[in-house]
XYZ file of N, CA and C in Angstrom:
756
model
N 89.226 119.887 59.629
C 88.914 120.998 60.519
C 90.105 121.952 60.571
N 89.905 123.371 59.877
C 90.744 124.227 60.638
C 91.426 124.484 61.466
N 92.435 125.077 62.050
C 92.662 125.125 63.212
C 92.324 126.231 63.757
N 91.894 126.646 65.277
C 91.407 127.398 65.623
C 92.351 128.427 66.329
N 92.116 129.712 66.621
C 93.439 130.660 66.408
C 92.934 131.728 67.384
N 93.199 131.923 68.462
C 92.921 133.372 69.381
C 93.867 133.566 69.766
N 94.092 135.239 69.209
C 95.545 136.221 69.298
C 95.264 137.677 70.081
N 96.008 137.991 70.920
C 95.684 138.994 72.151
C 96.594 140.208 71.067
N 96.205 141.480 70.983
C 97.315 142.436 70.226
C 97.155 143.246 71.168
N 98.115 143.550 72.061
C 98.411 144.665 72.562
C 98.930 145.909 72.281
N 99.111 146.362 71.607
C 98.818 147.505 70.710
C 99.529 148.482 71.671
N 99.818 149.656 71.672
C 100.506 150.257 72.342
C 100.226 150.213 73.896
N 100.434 149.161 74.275
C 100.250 149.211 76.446
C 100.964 148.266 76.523
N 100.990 148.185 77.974
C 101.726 147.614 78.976
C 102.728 148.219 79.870
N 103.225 147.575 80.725
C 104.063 147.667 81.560
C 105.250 146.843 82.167
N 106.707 146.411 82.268
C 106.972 145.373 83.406
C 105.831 144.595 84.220
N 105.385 145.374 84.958
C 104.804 144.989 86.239
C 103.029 144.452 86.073
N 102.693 145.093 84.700
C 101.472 144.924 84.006
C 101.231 144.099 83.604
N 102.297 143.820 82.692
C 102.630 142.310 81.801
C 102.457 141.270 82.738
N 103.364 141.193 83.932
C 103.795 140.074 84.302
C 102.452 139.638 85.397
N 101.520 140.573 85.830
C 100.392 139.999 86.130
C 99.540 139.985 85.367
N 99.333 140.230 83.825
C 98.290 139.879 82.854
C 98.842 138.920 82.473
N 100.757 138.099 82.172
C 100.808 136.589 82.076
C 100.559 136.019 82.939
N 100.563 136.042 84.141
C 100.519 134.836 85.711
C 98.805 135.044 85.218
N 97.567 135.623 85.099
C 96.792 134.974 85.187
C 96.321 134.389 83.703
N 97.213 134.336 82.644
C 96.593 133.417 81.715
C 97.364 132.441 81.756
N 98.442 131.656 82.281
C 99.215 131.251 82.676
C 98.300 130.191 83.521
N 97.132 130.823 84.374
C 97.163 129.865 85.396
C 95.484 129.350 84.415
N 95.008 130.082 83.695
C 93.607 129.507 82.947
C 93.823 128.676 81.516
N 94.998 128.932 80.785
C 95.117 128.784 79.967
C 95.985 127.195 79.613
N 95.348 126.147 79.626
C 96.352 124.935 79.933
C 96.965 124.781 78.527
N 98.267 123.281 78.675
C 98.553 122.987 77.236
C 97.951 122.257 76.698
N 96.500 121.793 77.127
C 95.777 120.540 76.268
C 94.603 121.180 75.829
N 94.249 122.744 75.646
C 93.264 123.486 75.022
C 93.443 122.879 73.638
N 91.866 123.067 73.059
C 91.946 122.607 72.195
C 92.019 123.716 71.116
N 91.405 125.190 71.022
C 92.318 126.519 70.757
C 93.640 126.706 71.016
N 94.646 126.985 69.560
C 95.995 127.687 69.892
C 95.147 129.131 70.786
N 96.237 129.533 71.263
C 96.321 131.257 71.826
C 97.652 131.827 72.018
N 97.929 133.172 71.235
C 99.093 134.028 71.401
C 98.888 135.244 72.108
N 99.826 135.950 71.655
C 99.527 137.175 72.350
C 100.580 137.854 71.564
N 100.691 138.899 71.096
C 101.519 139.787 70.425
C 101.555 141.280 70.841
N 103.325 141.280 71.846
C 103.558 142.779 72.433
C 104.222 143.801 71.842
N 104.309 144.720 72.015
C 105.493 145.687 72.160
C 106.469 145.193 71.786
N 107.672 145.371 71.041
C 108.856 144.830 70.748
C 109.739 144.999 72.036
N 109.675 145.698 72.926
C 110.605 145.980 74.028
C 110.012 144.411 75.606
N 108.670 144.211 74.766
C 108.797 142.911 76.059
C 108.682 141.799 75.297
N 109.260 141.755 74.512
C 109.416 140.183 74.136
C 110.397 139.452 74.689
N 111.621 139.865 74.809
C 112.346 139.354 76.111
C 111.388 138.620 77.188
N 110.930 139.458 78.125
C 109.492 138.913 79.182
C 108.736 137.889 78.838
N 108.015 138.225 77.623
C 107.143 137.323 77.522
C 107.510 135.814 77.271
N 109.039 135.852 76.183
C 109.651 134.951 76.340
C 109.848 134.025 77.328
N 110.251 134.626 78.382
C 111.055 134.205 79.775
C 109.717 133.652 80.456
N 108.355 134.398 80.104
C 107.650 133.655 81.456
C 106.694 132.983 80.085
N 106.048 133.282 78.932
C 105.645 132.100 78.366
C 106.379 130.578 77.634
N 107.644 130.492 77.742
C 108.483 129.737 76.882
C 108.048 128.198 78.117
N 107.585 127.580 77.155
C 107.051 125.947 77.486
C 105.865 125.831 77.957
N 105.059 126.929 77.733
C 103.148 126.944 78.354
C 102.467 126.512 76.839
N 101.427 127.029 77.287
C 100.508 126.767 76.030
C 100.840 128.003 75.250
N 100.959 129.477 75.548
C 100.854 130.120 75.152
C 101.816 130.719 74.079
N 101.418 131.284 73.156
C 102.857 131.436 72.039
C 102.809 133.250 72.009
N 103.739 133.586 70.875
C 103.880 134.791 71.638
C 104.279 135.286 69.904
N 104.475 136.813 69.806
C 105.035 137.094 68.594
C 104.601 138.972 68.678
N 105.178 139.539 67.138
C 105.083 141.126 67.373
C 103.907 141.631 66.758
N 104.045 142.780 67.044
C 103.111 143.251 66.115
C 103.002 144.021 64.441
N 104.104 143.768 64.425
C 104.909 144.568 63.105
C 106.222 144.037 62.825
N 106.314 144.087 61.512
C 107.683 143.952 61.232
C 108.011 144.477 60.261
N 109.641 144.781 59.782
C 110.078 145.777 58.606
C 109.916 144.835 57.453
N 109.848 145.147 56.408
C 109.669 144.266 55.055
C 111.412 144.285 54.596
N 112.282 145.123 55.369
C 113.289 144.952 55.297
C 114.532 143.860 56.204
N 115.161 143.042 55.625
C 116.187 142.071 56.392
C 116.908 142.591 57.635
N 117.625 143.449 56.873
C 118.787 144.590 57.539
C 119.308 145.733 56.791
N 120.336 146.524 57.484
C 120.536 147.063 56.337
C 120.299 148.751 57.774
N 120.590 149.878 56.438
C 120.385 151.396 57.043
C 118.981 151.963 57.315
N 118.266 151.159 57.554
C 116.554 151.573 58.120
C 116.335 152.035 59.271
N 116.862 153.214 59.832
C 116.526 153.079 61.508
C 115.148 153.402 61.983
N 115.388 152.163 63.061
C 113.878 152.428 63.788
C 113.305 151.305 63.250
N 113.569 150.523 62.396
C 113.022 149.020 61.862
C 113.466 147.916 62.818
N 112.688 146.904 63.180
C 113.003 145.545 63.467
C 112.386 144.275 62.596
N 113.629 143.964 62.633
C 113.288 142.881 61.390
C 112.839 141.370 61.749
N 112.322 140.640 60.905
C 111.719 139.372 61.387
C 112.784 138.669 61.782
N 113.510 138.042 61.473
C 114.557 137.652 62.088
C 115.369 137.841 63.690
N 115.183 139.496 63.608
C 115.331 140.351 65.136
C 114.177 139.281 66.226
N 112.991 139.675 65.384
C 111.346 138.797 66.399
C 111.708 137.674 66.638
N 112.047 136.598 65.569
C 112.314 135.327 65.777
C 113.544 135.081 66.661
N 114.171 135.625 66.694
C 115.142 135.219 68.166
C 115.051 135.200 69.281
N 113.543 135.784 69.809
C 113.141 135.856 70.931
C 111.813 134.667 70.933
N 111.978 133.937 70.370
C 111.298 132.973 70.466
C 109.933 133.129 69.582
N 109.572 133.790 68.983
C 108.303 134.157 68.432
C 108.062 132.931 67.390
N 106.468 133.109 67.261
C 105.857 132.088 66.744
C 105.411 133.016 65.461
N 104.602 134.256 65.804
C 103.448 135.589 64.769
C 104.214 136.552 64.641
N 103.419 137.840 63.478
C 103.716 138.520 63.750
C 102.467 139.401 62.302
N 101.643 140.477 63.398
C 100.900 140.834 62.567
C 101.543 141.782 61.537
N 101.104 141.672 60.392
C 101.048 142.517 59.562
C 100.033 143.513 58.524
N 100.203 144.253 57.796
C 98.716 145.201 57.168
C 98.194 145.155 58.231
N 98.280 145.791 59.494
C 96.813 145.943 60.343
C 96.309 147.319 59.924
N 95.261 147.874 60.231
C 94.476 148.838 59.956
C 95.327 150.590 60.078
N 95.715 150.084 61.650
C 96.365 151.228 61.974
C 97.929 151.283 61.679
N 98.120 150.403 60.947
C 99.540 150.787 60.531
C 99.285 150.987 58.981
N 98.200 151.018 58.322
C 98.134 151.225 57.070
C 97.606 152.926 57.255
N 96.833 153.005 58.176
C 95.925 154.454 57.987
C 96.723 155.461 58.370
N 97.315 155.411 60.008
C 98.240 155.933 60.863
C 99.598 156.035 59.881
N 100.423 155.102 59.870
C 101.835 155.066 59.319
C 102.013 154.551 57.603
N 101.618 154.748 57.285
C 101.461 154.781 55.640
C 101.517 153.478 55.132
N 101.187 152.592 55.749
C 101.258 150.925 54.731
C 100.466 150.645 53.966
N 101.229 150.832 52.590
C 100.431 150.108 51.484
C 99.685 148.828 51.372
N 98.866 148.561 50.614
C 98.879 146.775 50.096
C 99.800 146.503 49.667
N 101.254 147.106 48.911
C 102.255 146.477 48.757
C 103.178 146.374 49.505
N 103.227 147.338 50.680
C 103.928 146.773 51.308
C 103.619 145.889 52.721
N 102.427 145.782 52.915
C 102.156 145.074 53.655
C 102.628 143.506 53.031
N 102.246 143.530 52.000
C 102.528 142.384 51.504
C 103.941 141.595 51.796
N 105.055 143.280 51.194
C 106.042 142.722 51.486
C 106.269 142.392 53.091
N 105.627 143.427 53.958
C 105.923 142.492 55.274
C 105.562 140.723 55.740
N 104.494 140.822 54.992
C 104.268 139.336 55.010
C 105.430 138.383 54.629
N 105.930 138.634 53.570
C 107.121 137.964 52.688
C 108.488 137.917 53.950
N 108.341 138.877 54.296
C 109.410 139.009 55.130
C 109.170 137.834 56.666
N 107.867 138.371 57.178
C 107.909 137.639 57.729
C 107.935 136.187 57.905
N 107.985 135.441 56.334
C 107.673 134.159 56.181
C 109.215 134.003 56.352
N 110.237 134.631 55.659
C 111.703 134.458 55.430
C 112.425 133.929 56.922
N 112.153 135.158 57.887
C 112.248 134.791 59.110
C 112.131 133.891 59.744
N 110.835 132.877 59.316
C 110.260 132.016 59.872
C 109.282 131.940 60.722
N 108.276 133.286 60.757
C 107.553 133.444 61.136
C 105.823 132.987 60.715
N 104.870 132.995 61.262
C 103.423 132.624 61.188
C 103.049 134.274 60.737
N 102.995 134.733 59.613
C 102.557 136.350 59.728
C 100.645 136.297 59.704
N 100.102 137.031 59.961
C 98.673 137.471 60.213
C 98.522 138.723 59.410
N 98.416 138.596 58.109
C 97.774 139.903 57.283
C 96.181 139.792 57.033
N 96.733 141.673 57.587
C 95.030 141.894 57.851
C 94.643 142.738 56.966
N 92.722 142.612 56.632
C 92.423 142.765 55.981
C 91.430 143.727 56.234
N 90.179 145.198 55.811
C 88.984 145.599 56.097
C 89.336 147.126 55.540
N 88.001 146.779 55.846
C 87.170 148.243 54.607
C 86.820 149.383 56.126
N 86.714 150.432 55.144
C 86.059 151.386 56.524
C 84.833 151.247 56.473
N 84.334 152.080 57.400
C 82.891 152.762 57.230
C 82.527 152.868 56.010
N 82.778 154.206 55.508
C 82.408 154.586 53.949
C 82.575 153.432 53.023
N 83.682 153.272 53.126
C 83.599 151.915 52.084
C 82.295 150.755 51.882
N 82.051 150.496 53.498
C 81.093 149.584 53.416
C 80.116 150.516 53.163
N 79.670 151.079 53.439
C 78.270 151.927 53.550
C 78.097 152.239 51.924
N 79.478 152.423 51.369
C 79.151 152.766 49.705
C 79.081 151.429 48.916
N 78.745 150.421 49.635
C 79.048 149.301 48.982
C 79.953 148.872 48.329
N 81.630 148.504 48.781
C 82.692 148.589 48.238
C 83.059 147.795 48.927
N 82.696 147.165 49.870
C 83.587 146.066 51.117
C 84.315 145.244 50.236
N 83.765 144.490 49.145
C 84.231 142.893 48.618
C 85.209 143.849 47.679
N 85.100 144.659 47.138
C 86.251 145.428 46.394
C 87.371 145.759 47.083
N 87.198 146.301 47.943
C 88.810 146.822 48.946
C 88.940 145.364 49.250
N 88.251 144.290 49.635
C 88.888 143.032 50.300
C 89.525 142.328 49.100
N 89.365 142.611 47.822
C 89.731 142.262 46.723
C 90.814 142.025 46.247
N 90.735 143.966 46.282
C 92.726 144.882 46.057
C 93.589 144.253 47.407
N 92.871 143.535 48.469
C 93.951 143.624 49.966
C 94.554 142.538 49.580
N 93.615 141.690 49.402
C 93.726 140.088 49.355
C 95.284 140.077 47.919
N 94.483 140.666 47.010
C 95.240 140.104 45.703
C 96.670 140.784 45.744
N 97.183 141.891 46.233
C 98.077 142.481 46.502
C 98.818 141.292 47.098
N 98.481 140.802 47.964
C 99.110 139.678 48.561
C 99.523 138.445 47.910
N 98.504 137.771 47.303
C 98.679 136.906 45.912
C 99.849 137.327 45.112
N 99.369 138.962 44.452
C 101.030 139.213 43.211
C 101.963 138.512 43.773
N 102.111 139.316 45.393
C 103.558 138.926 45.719
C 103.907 137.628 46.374
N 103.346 136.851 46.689
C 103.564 135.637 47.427
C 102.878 134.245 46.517
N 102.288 134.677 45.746
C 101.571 133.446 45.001
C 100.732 132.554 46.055
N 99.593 132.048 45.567
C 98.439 131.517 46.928
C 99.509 130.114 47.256
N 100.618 129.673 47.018
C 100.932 128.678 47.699
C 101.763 129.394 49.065
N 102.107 130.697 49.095
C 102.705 131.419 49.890
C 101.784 132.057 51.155
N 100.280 131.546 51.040
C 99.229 131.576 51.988
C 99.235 130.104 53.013
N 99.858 129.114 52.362
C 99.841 128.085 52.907
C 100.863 128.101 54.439
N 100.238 127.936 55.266
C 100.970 128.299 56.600
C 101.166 129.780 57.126
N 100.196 130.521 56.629
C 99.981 131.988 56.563
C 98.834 132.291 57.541
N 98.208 132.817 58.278
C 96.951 133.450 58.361
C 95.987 135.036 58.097
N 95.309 134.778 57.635
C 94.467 136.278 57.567
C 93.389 136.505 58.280
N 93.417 137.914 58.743
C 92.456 138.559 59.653
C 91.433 139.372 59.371
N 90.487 139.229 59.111
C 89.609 140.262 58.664
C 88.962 141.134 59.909
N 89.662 142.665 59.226
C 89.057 143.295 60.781
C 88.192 144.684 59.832
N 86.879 144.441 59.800
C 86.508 145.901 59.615
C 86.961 147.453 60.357
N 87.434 148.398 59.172
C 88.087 148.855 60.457
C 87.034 150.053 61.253
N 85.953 149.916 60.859
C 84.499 150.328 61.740
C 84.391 149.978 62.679
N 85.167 148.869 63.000
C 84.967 148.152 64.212
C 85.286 147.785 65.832
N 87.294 148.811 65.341
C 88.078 148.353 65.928
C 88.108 149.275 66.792
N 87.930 149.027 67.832
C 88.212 150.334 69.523
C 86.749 150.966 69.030
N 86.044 150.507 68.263
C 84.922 151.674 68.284
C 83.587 151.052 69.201
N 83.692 149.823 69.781
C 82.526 148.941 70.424
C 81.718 148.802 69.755
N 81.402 148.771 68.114
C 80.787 148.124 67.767
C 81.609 147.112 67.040
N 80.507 146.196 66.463
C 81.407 144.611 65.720
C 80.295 144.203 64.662
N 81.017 143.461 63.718
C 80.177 143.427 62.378
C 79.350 141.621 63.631
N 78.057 141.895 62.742
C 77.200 141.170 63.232
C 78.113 139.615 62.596
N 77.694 138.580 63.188
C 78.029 137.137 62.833
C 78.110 136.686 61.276
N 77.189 137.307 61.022
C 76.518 137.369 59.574
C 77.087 137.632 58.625
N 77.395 139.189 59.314
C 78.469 139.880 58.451
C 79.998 139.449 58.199
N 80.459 139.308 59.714
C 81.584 138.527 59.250
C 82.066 137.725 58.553
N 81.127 136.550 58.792
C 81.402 135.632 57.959
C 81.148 135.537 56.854
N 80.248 136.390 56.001
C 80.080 136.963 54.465
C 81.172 137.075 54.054
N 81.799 138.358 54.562
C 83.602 138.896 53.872
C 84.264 138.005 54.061
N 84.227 136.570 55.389
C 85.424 135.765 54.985
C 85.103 134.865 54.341
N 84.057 134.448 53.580
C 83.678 133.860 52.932
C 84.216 134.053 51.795
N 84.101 135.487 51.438
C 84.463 136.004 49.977
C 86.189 135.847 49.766
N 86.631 136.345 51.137
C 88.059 136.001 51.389
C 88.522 134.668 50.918
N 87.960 134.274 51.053
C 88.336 131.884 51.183
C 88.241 132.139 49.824
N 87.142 132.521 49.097
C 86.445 132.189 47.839
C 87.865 133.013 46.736
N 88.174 133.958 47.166
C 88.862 134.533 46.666
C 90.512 134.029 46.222
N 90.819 133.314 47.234
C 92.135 132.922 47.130
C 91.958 130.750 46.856
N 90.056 130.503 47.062
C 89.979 129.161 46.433
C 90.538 129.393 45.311
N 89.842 130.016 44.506
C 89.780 130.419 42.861
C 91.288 130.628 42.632
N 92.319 130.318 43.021
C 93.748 130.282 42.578
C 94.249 128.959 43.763
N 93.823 128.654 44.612
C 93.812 127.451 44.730
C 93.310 126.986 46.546
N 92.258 125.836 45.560
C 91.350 125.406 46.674
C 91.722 124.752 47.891
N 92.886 124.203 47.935
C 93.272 123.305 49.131
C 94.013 124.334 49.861
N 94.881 125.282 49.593
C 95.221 125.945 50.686
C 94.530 127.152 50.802
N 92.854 127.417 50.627
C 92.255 128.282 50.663
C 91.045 127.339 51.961
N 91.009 126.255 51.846
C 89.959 125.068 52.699
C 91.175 124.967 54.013
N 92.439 125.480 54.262
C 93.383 125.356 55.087
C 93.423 126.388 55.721
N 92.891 127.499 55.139
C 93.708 128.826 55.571
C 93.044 129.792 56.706
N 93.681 129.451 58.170
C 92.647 130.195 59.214
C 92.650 131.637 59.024
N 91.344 131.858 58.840
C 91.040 133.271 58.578
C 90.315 134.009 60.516
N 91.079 134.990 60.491
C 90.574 135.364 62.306
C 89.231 136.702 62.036
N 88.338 136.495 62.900
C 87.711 138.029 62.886
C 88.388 139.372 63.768
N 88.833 140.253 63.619
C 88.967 141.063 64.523
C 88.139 142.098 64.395
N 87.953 143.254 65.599
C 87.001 144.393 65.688
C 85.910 143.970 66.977
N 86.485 144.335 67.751
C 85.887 144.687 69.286
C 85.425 143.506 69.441
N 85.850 142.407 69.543
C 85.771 141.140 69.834
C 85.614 141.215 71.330
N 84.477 140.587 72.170
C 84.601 140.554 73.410
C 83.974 139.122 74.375
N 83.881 139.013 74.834
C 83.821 137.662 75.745
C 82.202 137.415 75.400
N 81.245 138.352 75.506
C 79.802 138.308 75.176
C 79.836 138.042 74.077
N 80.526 138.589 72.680
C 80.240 138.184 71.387
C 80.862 137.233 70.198
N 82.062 136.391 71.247
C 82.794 135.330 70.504
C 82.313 134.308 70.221
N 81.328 133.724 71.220
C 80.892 132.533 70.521
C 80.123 132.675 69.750
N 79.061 133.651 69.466
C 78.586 133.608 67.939
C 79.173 133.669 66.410
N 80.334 134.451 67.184
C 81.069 134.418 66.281
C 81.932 133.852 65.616
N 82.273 133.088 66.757
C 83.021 131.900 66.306
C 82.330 130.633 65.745
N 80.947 130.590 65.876
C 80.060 129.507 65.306
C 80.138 129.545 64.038
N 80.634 131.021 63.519
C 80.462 130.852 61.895
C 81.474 129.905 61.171
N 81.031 129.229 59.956
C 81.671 128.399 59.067
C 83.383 129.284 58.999
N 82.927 130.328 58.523
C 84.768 130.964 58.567
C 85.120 131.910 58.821
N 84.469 131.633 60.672
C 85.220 132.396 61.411
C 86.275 131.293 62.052
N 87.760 131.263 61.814
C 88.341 130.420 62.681
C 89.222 131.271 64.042
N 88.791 132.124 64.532
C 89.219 132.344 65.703
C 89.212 133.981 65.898
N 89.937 134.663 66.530
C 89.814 136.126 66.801
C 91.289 137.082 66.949
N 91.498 138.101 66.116
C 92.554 139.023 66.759
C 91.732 139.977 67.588
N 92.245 139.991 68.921
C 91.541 140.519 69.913
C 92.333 141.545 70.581
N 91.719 143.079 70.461
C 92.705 144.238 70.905
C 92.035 144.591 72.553
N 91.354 145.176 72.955
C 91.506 146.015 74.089
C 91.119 144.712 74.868
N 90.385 143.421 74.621
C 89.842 142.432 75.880
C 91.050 141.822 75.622
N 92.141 141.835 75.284
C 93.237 140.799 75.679
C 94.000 141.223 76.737
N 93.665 142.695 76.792
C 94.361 142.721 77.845
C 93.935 142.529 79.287
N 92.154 142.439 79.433
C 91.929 141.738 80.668
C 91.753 140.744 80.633
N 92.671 139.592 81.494
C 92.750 138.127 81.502
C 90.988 137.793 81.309
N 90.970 138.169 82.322
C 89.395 136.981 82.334
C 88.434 137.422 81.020
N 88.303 138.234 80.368
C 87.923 138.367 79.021
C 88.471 137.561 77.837
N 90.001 137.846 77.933
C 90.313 137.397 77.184
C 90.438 135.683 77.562
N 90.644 134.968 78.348
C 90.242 133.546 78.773
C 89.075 133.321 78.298
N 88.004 134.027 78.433
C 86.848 133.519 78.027
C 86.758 132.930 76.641
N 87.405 134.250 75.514
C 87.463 134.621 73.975
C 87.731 132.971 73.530
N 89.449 133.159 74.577
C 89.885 131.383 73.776
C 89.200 130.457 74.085
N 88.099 130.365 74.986
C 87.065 128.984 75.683
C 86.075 129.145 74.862
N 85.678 130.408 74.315
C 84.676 130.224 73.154
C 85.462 129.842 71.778
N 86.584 129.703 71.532
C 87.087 129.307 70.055
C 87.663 128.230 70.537
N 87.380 127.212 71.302
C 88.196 126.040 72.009
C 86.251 125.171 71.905
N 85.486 126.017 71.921
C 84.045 125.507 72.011
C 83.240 125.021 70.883
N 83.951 125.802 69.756
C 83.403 125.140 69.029
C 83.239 123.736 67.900
């Protein structure tokens, strides 16, 4: 059995005072004998915080980005290493809006992945097609170029202790969500994709759905064969939504 994986991305919000009552109430729902992991990945400026009030709960914690660079004259980069000192467990990488918004390649997402493994981090490279793409029938092609970009550079034994996210990006902040069906088609093809260079850490490898994931539509979604859990953007940030998300990937 997989392991099962629900990750909160807070994405540009929060507050001091925001934070620290969206941790006190997952804090008080969220025990350490769930049978779902659950993270949450902030802002680089509260990881300090989250540190301080999640360090010894159930809950794990990590960024949302990281530089594909160590150190060095990059300003405005934080590097995996920087994340991992604050206790971090994740740290997403290739998400949608840092590929569309801020120019990330498949190669260099990749290299953020790499980076983040160096660090010692759990990285989460994500994966999805747009609209057009799907609509032109191209989904399993862009998931193709995402996936294998990743392969060049890491070789599929470099997936092993890795996770990937498949987030259509039709999906994401837009309230709609690829049907159950759908999801689990593309991660199907995903698994299938990185079996075919090798099967045991492709039968290992938790793949998450993201795209408007919400408390009404996780457990179907999570029923699928490979869906193993959720990156979850705007319901992580209300506790009781997002509590629910991890009780439906703890359910199945």
């Amino acid at each position: 059995m997989r392991s099962k994986v629900v990750v909160g991305n807070w994405k540009l919000n929060g507050s001091l005072a925001g934070n620290e009552a969206l941790l006190a109430a997952l804090l008080r729902e969220i025990p350490r004998n769930g049978s779902a992991a659950c993270a949450v990945c902030v802002p680089y400026p509260y990881l300090a915080q989250v540190q301080g009030r999640l360090a010894g709960s159930a809950i794990a914690w990590g960024a949302q980005d990281v530089s594909r660079f160590d150190q060095g004259a990059y300003t405005g980069e934080v590097s995996g290493k920087m994340v991992a000192e604050f206790g971090a467990r994740y740290a997403i990488v290739g998400h949608s809006e840092r590929r569309a918004i801020f120019g990330d390649t498949d190669a260099i997402a990749a290299e953020k992945y790499l980076a983040a493994r160096r660090a010692g981090l759990t990285p989460i490279f994500c994966v999805g097609e747009t609209l057009a793409e799907r609509e032109g029938g191209r989904t399993q092609a862009v998931l193709a170029r995402q996936v294998d970009a990743l392969l060049e550079k890491c070789g599929v034994a470099g997936l092993d202790g890795g996770i990937v996210a498949y987030e259509p990006v039709w999906a994401i902040g837009t309230g709609r969500t690829a049907t159950s069906a759908q999801a689990d088609e593309a991660q199907a093809f995903i698994r299938g994709r990185i079996a075919a260079l090798g099967r045991s850490v492709a039968e290992k490898l938790p793949i998450l759905y993201g795209g408007s994931v919400k408390a009404a539509n996780a457990a179907e979604l999570f029923a699928m064969p490979n869906v193993d859990g959720g990156l979850v953007g705007g319901a992580s940030l209300v506790a009781e939504e997002f509590v629910a998300i991890w009780r439906a990937a703890g359910a199945r």
